[in-house]
mmCIF file of C-alpha atoms and ligand atoms in Angstrom:
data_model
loop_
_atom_site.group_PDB
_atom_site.id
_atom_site.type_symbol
_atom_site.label_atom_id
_atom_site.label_comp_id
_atom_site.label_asym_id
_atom_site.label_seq_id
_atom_site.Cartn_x
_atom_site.Cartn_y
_atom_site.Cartn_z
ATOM 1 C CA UNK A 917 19.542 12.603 11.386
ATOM 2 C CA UNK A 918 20.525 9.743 13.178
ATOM 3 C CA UNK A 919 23.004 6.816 10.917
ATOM 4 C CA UNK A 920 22.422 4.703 13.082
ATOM 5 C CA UNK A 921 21.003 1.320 11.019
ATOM 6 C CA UNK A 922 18.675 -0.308 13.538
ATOM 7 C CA UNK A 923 17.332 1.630 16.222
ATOM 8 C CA UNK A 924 18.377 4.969 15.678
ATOM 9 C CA UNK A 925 17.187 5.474 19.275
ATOM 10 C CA UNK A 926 20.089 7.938 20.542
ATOM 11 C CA UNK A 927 18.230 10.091 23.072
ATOM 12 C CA UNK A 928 16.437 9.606 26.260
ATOM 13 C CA UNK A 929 13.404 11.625 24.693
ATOM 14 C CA UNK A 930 13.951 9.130 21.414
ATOM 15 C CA UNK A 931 13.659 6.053 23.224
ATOM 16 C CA UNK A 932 10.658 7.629 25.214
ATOM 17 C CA UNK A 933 8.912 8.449 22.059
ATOM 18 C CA UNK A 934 9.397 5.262 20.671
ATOM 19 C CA UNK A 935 7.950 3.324 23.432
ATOM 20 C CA UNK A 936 5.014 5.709 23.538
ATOM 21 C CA UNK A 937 4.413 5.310 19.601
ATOM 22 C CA UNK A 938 4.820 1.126 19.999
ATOM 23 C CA UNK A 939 2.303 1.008 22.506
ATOM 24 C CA UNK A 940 -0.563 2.812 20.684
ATOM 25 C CA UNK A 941 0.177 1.552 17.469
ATOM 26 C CA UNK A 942 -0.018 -1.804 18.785
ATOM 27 C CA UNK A 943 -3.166 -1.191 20.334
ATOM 28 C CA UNK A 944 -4.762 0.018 16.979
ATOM 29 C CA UNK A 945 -3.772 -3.231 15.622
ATOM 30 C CA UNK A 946 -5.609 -4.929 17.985
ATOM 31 C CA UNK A 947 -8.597 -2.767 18.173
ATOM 32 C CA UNK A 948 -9.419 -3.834 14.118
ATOM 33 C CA UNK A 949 -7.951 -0.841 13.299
ATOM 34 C CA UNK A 950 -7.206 1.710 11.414
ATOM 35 C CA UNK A 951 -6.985 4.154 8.677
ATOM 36 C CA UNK A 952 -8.970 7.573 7.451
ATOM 37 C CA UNK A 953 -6.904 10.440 7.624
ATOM 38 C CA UNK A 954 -4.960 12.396 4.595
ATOM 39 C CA UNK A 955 -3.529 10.529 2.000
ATOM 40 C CA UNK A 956 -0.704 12.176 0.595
ATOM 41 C CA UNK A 957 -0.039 12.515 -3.393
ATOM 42 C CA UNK A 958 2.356 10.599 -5.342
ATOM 43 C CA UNK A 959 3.130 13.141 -7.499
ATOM 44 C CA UNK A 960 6.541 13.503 -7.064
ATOM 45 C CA UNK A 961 6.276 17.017 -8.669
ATOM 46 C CA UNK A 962 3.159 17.931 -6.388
ATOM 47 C CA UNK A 963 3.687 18.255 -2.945
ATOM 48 C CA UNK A 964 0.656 18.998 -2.361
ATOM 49 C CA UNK A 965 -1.496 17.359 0.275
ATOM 50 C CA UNK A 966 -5.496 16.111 -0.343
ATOM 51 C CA UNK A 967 -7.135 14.954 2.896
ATOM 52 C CA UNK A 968 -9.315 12.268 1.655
ATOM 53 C CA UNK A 969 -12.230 11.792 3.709
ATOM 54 C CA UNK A 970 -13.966 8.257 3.275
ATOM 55 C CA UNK A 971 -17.611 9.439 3.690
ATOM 56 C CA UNK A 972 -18.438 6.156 3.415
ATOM 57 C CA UNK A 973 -22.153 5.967 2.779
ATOM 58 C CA UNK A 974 -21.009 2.288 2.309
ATOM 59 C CA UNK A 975 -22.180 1.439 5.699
ATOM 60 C CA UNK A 976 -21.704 -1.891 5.961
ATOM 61 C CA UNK A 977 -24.923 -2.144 8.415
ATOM 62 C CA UNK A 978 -25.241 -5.011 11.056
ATOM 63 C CA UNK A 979 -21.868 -6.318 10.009
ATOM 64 C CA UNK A 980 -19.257 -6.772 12.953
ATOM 65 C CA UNK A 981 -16.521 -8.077 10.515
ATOM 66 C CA UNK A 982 -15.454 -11.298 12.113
ATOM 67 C CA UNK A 983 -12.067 -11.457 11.423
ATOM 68 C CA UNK A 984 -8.467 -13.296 12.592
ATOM 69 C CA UNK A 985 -7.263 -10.674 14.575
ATOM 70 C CA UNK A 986 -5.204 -12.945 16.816
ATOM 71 C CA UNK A 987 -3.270 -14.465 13.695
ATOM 72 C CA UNK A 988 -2.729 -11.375 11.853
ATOM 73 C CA UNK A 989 -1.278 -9.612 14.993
ATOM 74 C CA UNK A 990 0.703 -12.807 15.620
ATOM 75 C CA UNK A 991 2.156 -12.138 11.942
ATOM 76 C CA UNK A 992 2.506 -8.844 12.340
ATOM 77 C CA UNK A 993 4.912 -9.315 15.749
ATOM 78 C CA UNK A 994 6.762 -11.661 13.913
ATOM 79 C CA UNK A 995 7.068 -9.299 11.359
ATOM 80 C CA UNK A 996 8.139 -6.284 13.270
ATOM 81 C CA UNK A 997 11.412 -8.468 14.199
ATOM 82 C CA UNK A 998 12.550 -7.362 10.586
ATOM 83 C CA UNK A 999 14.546 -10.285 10.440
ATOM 84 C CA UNK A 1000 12.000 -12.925 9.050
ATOM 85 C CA UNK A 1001 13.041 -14.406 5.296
ATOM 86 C CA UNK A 1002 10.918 -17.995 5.483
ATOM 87 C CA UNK A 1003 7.507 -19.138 7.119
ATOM 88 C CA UNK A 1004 4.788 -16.987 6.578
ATOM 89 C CA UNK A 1005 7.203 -14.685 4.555
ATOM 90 C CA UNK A 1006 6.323 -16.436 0.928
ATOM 91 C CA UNK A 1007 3.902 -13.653 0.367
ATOM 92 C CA UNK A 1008 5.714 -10.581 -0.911
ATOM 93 C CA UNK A 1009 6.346 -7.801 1.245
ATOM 94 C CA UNK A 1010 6.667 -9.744 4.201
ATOM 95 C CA UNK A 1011 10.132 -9.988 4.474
ATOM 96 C CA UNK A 1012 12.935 -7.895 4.908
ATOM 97 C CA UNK A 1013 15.195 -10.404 2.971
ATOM 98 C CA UNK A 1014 14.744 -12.830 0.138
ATOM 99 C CA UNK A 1015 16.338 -14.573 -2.739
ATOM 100 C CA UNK A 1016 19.692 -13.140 -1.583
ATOM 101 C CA UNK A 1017 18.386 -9.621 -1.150
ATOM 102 C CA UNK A 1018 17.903 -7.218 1.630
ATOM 103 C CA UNK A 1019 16.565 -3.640 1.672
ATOM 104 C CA UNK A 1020 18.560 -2.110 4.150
ATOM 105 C CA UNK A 1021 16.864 1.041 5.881
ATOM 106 C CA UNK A 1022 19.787 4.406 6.026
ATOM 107 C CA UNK A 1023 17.728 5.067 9.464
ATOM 108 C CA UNK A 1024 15.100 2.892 10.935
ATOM 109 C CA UNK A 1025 13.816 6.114 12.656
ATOM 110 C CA UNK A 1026 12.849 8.848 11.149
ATOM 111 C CA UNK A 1027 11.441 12.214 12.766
ATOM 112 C CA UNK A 1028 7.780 13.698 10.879
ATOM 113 C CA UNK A 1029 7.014 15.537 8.234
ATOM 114 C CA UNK A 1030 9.032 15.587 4.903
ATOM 115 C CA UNK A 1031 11.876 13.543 5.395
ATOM 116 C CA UNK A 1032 13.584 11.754 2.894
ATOM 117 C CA UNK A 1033 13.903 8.292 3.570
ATOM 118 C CA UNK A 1034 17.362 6.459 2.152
ATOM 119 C CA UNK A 1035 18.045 2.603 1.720
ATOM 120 C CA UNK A 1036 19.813 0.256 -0.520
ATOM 121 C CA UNK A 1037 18.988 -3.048 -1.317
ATOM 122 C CA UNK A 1038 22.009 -5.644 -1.012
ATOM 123 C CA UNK A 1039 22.705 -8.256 -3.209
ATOM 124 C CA UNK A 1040 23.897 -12.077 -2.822
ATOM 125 C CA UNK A 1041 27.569 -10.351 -2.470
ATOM 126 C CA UNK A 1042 26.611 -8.185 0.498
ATOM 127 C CA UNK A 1043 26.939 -5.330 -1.827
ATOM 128 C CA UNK A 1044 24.524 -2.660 -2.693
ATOM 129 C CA UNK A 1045 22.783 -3.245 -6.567
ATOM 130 C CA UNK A 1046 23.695 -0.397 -8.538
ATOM 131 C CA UNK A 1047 21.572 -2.136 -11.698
ATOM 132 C CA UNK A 1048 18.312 -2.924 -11.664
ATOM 133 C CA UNK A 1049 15.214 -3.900 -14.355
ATOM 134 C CA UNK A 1050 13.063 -0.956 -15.530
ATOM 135 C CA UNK A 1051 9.372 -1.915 -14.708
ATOM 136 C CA UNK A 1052 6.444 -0.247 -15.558
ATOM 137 C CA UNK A 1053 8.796 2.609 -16.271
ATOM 138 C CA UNK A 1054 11.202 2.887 -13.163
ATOM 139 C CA UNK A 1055 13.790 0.957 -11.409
ATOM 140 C CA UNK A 1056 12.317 0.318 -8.111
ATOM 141 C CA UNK A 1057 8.977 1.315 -7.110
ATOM 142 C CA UNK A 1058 8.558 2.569 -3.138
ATOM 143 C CA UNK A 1059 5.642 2.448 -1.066
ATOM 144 C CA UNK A 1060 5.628 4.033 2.345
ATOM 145 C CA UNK A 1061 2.532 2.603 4.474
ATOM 146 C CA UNK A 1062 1.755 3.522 7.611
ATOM 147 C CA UNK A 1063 0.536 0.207 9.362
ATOM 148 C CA UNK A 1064 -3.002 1.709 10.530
ATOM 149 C CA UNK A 1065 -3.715 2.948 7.320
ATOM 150 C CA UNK A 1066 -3.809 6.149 7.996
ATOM 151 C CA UNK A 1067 -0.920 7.634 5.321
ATOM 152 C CA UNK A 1068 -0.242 6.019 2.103
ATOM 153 C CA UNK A 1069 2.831 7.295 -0.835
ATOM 154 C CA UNK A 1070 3.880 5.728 -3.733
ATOM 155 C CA UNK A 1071 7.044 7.347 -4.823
ATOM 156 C CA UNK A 1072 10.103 6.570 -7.427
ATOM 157 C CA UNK A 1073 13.463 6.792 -5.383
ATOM 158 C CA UNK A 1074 16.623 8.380 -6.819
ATOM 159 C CA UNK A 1075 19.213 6.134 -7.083
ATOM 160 C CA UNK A 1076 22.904 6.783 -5.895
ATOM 161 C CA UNK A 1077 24.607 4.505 -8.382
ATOM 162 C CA UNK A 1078 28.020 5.358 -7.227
ATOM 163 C CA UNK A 1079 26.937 3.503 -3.443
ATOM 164 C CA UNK A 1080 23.590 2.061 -4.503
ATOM 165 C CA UNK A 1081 21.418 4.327 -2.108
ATOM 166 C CA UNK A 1082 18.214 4.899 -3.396
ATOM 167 C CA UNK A 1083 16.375 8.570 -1.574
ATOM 168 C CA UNK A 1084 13.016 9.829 -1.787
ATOM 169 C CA UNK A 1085 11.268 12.808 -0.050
ATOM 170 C CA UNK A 1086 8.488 11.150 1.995
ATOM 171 C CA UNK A 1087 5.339 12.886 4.013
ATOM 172 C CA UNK A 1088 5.918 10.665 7.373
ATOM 173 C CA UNK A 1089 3.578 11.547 10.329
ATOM 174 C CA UNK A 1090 3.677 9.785 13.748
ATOM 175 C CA UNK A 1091 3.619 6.048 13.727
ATOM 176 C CA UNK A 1092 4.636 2.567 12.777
ATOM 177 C CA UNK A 1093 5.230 2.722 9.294
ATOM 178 C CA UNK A 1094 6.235 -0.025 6.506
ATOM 179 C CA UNK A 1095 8.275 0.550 3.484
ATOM 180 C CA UNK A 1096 7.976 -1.622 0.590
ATOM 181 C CA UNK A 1097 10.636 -1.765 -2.132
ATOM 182 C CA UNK A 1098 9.429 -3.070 -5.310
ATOM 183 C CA UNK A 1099 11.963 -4.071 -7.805
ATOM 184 C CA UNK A 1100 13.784 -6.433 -10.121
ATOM 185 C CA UNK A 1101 17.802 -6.116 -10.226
ATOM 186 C CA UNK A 1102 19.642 -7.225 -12.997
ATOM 187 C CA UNK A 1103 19.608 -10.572 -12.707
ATOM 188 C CA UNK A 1104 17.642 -11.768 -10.165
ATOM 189 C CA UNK A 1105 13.978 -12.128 -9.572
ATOM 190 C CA UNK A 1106 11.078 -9.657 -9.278
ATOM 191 C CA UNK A 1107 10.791 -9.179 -5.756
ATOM 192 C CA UNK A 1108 8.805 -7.034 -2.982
ATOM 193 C CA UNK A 1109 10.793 -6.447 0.281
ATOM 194 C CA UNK A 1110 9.329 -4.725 3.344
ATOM 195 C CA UNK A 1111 11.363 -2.795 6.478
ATOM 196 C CA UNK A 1112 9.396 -1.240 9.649
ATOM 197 C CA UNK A 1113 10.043 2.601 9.714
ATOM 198 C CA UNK A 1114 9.563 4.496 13.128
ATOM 199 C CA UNK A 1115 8.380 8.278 12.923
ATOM 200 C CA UNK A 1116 8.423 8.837 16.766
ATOM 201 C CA UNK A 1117 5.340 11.381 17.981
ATOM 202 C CA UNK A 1118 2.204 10.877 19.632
ATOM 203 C CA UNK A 1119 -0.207 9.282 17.252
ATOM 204 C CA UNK A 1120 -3.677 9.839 17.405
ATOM 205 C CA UNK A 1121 -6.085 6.805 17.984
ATOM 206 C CA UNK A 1122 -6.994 5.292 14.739
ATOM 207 C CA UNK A 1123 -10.858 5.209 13.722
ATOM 208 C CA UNK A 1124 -12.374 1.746 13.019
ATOM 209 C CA UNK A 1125 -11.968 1.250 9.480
ATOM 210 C CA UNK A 1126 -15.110 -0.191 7.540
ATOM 211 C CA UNK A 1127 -15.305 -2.285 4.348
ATOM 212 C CA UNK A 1128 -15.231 1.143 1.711
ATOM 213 C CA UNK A 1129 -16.382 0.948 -1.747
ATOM 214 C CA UNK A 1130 -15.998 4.642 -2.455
ATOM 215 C CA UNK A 1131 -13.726 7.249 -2.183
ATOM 216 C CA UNK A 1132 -13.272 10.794 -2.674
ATOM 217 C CA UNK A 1133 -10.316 12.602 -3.207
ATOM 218 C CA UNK A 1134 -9.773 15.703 -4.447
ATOM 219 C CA UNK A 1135 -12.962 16.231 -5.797
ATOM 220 C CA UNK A 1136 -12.663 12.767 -7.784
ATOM 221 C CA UNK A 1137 -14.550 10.287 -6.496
ATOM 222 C CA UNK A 1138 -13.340 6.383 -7.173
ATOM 223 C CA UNK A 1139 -15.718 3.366 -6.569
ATOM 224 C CA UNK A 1140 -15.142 -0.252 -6.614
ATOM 225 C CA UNK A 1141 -17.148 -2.823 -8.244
ATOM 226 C CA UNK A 1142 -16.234 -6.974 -7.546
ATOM 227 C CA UNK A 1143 -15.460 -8.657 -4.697
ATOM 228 C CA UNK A 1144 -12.406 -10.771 -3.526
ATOM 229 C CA UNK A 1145 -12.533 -14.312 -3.825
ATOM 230 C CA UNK A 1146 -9.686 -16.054 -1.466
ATOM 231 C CA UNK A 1147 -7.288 -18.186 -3.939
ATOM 232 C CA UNK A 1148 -9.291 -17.433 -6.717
ATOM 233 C CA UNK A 1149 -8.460 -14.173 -9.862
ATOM 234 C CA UNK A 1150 -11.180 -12.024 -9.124
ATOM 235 C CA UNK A 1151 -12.231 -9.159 -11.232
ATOM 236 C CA UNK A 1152 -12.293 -5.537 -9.692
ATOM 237 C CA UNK A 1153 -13.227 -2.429 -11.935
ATOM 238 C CA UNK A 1154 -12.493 0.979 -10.476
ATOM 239 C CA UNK A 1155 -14.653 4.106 -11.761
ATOM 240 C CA UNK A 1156 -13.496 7.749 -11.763
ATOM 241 C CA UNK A 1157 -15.863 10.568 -11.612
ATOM 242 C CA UNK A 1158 -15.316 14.079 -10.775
ATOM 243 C CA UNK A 1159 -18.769 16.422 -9.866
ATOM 244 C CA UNK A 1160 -21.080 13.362 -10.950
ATOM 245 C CA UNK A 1161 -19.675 13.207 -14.524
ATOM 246 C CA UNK A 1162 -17.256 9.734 -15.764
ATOM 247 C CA UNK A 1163 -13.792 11.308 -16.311
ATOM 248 C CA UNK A 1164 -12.913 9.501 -19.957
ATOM 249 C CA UNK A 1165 -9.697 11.043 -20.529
ATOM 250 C CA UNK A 1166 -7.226 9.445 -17.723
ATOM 251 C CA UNK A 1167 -3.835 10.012 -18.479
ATOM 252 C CA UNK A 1168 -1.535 7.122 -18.827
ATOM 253 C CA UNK A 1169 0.746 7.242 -15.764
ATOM 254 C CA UNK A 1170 3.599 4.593 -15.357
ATOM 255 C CA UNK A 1171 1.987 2.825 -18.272
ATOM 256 C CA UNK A 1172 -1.581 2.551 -17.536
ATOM 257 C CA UNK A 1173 -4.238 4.504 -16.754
ATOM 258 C CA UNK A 1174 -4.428 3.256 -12.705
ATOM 259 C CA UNK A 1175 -1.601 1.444 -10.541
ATOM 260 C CA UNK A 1176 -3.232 -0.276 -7.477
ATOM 261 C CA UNK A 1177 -1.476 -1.628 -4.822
ATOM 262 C CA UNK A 1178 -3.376 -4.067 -2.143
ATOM 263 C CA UNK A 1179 -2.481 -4.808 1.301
ATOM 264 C CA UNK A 1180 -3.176 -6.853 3.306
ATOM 265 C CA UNK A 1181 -4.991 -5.445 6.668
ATOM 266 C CA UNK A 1182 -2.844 -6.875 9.593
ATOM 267 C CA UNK A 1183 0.501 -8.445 8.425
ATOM 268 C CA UNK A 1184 0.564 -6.088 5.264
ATOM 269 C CA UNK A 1185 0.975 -8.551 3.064
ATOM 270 C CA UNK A 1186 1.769 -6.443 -0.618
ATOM 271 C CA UNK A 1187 -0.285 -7.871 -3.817
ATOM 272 C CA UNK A 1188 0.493 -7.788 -7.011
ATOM 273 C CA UNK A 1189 -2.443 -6.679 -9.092
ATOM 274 C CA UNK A 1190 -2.582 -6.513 -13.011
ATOM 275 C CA UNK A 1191 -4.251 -3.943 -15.118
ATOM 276 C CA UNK A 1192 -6.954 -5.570 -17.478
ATOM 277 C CA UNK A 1193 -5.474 -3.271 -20.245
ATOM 278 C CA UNK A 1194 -3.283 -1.007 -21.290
ATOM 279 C CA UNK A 1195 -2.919 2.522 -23.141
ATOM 280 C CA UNK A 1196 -2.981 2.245 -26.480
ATOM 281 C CA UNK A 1197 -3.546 -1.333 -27.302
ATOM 282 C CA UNK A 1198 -6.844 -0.525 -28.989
ATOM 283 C CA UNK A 1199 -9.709 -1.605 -26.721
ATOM 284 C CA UNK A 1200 -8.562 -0.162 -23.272
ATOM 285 C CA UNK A 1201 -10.726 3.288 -22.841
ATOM 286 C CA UNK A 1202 -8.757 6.007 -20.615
ATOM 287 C CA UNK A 1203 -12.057 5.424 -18.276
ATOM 288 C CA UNK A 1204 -14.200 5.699 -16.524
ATOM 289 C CA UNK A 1205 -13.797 2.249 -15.795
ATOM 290 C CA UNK A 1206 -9.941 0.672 -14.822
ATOM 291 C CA UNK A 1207 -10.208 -2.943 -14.926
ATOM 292 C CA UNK A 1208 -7.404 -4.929 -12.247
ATOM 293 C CA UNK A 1209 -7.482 -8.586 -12.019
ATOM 294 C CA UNK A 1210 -6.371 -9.600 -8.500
ATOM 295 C CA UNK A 1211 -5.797 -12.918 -6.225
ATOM 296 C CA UNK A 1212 -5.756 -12.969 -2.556
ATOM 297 C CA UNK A 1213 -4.150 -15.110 -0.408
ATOM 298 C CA UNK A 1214 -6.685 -15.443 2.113
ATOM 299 C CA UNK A 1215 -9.776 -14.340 3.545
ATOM 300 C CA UNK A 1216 -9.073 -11.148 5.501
ATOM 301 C CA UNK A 1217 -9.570 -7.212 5.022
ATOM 302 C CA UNK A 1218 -7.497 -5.737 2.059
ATOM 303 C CA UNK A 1219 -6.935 -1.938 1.749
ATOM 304 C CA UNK A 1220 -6.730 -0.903 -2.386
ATOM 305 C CA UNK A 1221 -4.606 2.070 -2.891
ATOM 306 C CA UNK A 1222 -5.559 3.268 -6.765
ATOM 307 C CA UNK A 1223 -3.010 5.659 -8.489
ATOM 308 C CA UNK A 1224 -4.484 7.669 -11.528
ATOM 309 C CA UNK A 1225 -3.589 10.492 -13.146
ATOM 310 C CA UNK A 1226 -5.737 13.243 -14.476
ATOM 311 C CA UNK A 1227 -5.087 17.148 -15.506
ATOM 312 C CA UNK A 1228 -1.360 16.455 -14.865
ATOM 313 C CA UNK A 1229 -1.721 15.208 -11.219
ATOM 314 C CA UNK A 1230 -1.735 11.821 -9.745
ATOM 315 C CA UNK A 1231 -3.882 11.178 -6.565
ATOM 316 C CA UNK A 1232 -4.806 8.365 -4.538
ATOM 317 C CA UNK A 1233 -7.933 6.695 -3.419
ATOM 318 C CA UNK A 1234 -8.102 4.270 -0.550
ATOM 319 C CA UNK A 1235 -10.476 1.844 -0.795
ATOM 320 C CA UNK A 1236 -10.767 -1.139 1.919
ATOM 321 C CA UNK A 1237 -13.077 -4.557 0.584
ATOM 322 C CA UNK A 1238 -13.349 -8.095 3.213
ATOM 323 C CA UNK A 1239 -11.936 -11.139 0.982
ATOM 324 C CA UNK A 1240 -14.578 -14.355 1.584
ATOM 325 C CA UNK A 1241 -16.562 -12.972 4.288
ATOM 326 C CA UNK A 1242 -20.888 -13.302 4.678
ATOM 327 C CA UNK A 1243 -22.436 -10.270 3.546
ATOM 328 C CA UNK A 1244 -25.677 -11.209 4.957
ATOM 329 C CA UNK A 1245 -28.313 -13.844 6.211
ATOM 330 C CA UNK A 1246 -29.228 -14.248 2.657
ATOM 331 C CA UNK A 1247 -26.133 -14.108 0.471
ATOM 332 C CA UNK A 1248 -23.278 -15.888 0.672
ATOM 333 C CA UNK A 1249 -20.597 -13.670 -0.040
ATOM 334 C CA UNK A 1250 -17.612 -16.431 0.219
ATOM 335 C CA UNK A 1251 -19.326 -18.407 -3.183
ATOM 336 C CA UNK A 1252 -18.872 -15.205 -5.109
ATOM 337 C CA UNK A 1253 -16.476 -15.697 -7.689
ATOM 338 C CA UNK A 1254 -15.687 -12.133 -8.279
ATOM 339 C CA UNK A 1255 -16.470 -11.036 -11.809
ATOM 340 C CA UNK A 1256 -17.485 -7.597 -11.435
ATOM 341 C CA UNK A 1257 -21.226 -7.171 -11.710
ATOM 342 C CA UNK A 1258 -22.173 -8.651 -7.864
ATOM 343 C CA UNK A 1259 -24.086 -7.195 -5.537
ATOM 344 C CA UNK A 1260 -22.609 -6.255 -2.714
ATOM 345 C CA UNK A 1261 -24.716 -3.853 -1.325
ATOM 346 C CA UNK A 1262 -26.426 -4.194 2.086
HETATM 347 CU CU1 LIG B 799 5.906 3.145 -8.852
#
């Protein structure tokens, strides 16, 4: 593999590939993209793959999703420079820099299939951290994206601490992906920093994603109640089923019975959502139902990756809601204020 720290481009058929991969992957953007396809586990014991077809009987009907697609791909070329710590980069995840941090990518291109992917994230010396805050228990939390949504893994690195490099085994497949590093060192703030990954290959065009209020993975099957309210907390409650029956005995995984991560569709802008509970403090049930509280930045498309753990296995469902928009002639969506029971049917 390639040490290279930016391009990692060293061959004629490399720099080939990557121009190939830029051009479609770009095009997805533009097209409203992007996502369905496998989702790989986050078990770091289970290596396993789940395909997780979104048989999304949530057809959104006459709905052509009016959206920014001009701004967001505007943020996302700015964003594909790497190099952007201020402007639009207050929201986490944006930025590969911030607060006197940097993740620095090992190799910015990586070849498919499982390939570990190494970094370290400098400090305000220009030194790798070797010390960092345990949250929700582990040191830095890594998401590997790819940008169409069509591969999602949220893994816990190994960390070097003799040089500060942190490695994880990652499932990459052809595309543009984005790597989120989600930490607090010791002594500094809680922070969410974001590098562009390259796994060269021909990439298959991306299917035109729809808002998707169910999933099914694995024989689980994870729905979404609420809606996103732009700027506002809004209340989303996630239900777990397997073969029609609520699955009441989650296990507790990092801490809590479900991790979600939101992004946002576009610019991948990384949210920070809260559980409504937690294992064992007497009220929250280990489901069916996962409470989140979330805010969103703006109106837009946000894809909802839910971790939860059941019979000793994590999995992941993908589920994709529209922050703000009009659901119909009749309702206005963009008044909701969230709080779970809405209808948001069509
Ligand atoms: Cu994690």
């Amino acid at each position: 593999m390639s040490t290279s720290t930016r391009t990692g481009a060293g061959t004629a058929t490399k720099v080939a590939g990557f121009a190939v991969v830029l051009a479609v992957v770009f095009g997805g953007a533009w097209a409203a993209g992007a996502q369905v396809g496998p989702i790989g586990t986050t078990a770091e014991a289970d290596n396993a793959t789940h395909s997780s077809g979104h048989s999304s009987g949530d057809s959104a009907g006459a709905d052509t999703h009016r959206s920014e697609q001009p701004e967001q791909a505007k943020q996302q070329e700015d964003d594909m420079s790497n190099t952007a710590t201020t402007g639009s980069a207050t929201l986490p995840g944006l930025a590969v820099a911030g607060d006197g941090y940097r993740l620095v990518l090992t190799d910015t291109t990586v070849e498919p299939g499982i390939q570990p992917v190494a970094f370290s994230i400098e400090g305000p010396n220009g030194q790798p951290v070797t010390e960092f805050h345990v949250e929700h228990e582990k040191q830095l939390h890594l998401i590997v994206v790819r940008r169409d949504h069509a591969g999602f893994q949220h893994l816990h690195p190994t960390l070097d601490e003799t040089t500060g490099t942190w490695t994880a085994d990652a499932e990459l497949t052809a595309g543009n992906w984005r790597v989120f590093a989600d930490f607090t060192a010791t002594g500094g703030p809680a922070l969410v920093l974001g590098a562009d990954l390259l796994v060269p290959g021909e990439v298959e065009a991306p299917a035109t994603a729809e808002e998707t209020r169910s999933d099914v993975v694995d024989g689980y099957t994870v729905t979404v109640d609420g809606a996103l309210a732009p700027g506002e907390h809004s209340a989303l409650t996630l239900r777990v089923s397997k073969d029609g029956a609520p699955v009441t005995d989650l296990q507790p995984y990092l801490g809590a019975y479900g991790h979600l991560v939101a992004l946002r569709e576009g610019d991948l802008a990384y949210l920070h959502v809260h559980p409504g509970g937690e294992p064992g403090d007497g009220e929250t049930q280990p489901g069916p139902e996962i409470a989140f509280g979330a805010e969103v930045p703006s109106t837009g498309r946000y894809h909802l990756y839910l971790d939860f753990q059941h019979d000793d296995v994590v999995r992941t469902a993908h589920l994709i809601l529209d922050a703000g928009r009009v659901v119909s002639s009749d309702t206005e969506a963009s008044s909701d204020s969230g709080h779970g029971d809405t209808d948001h049917t069509h």
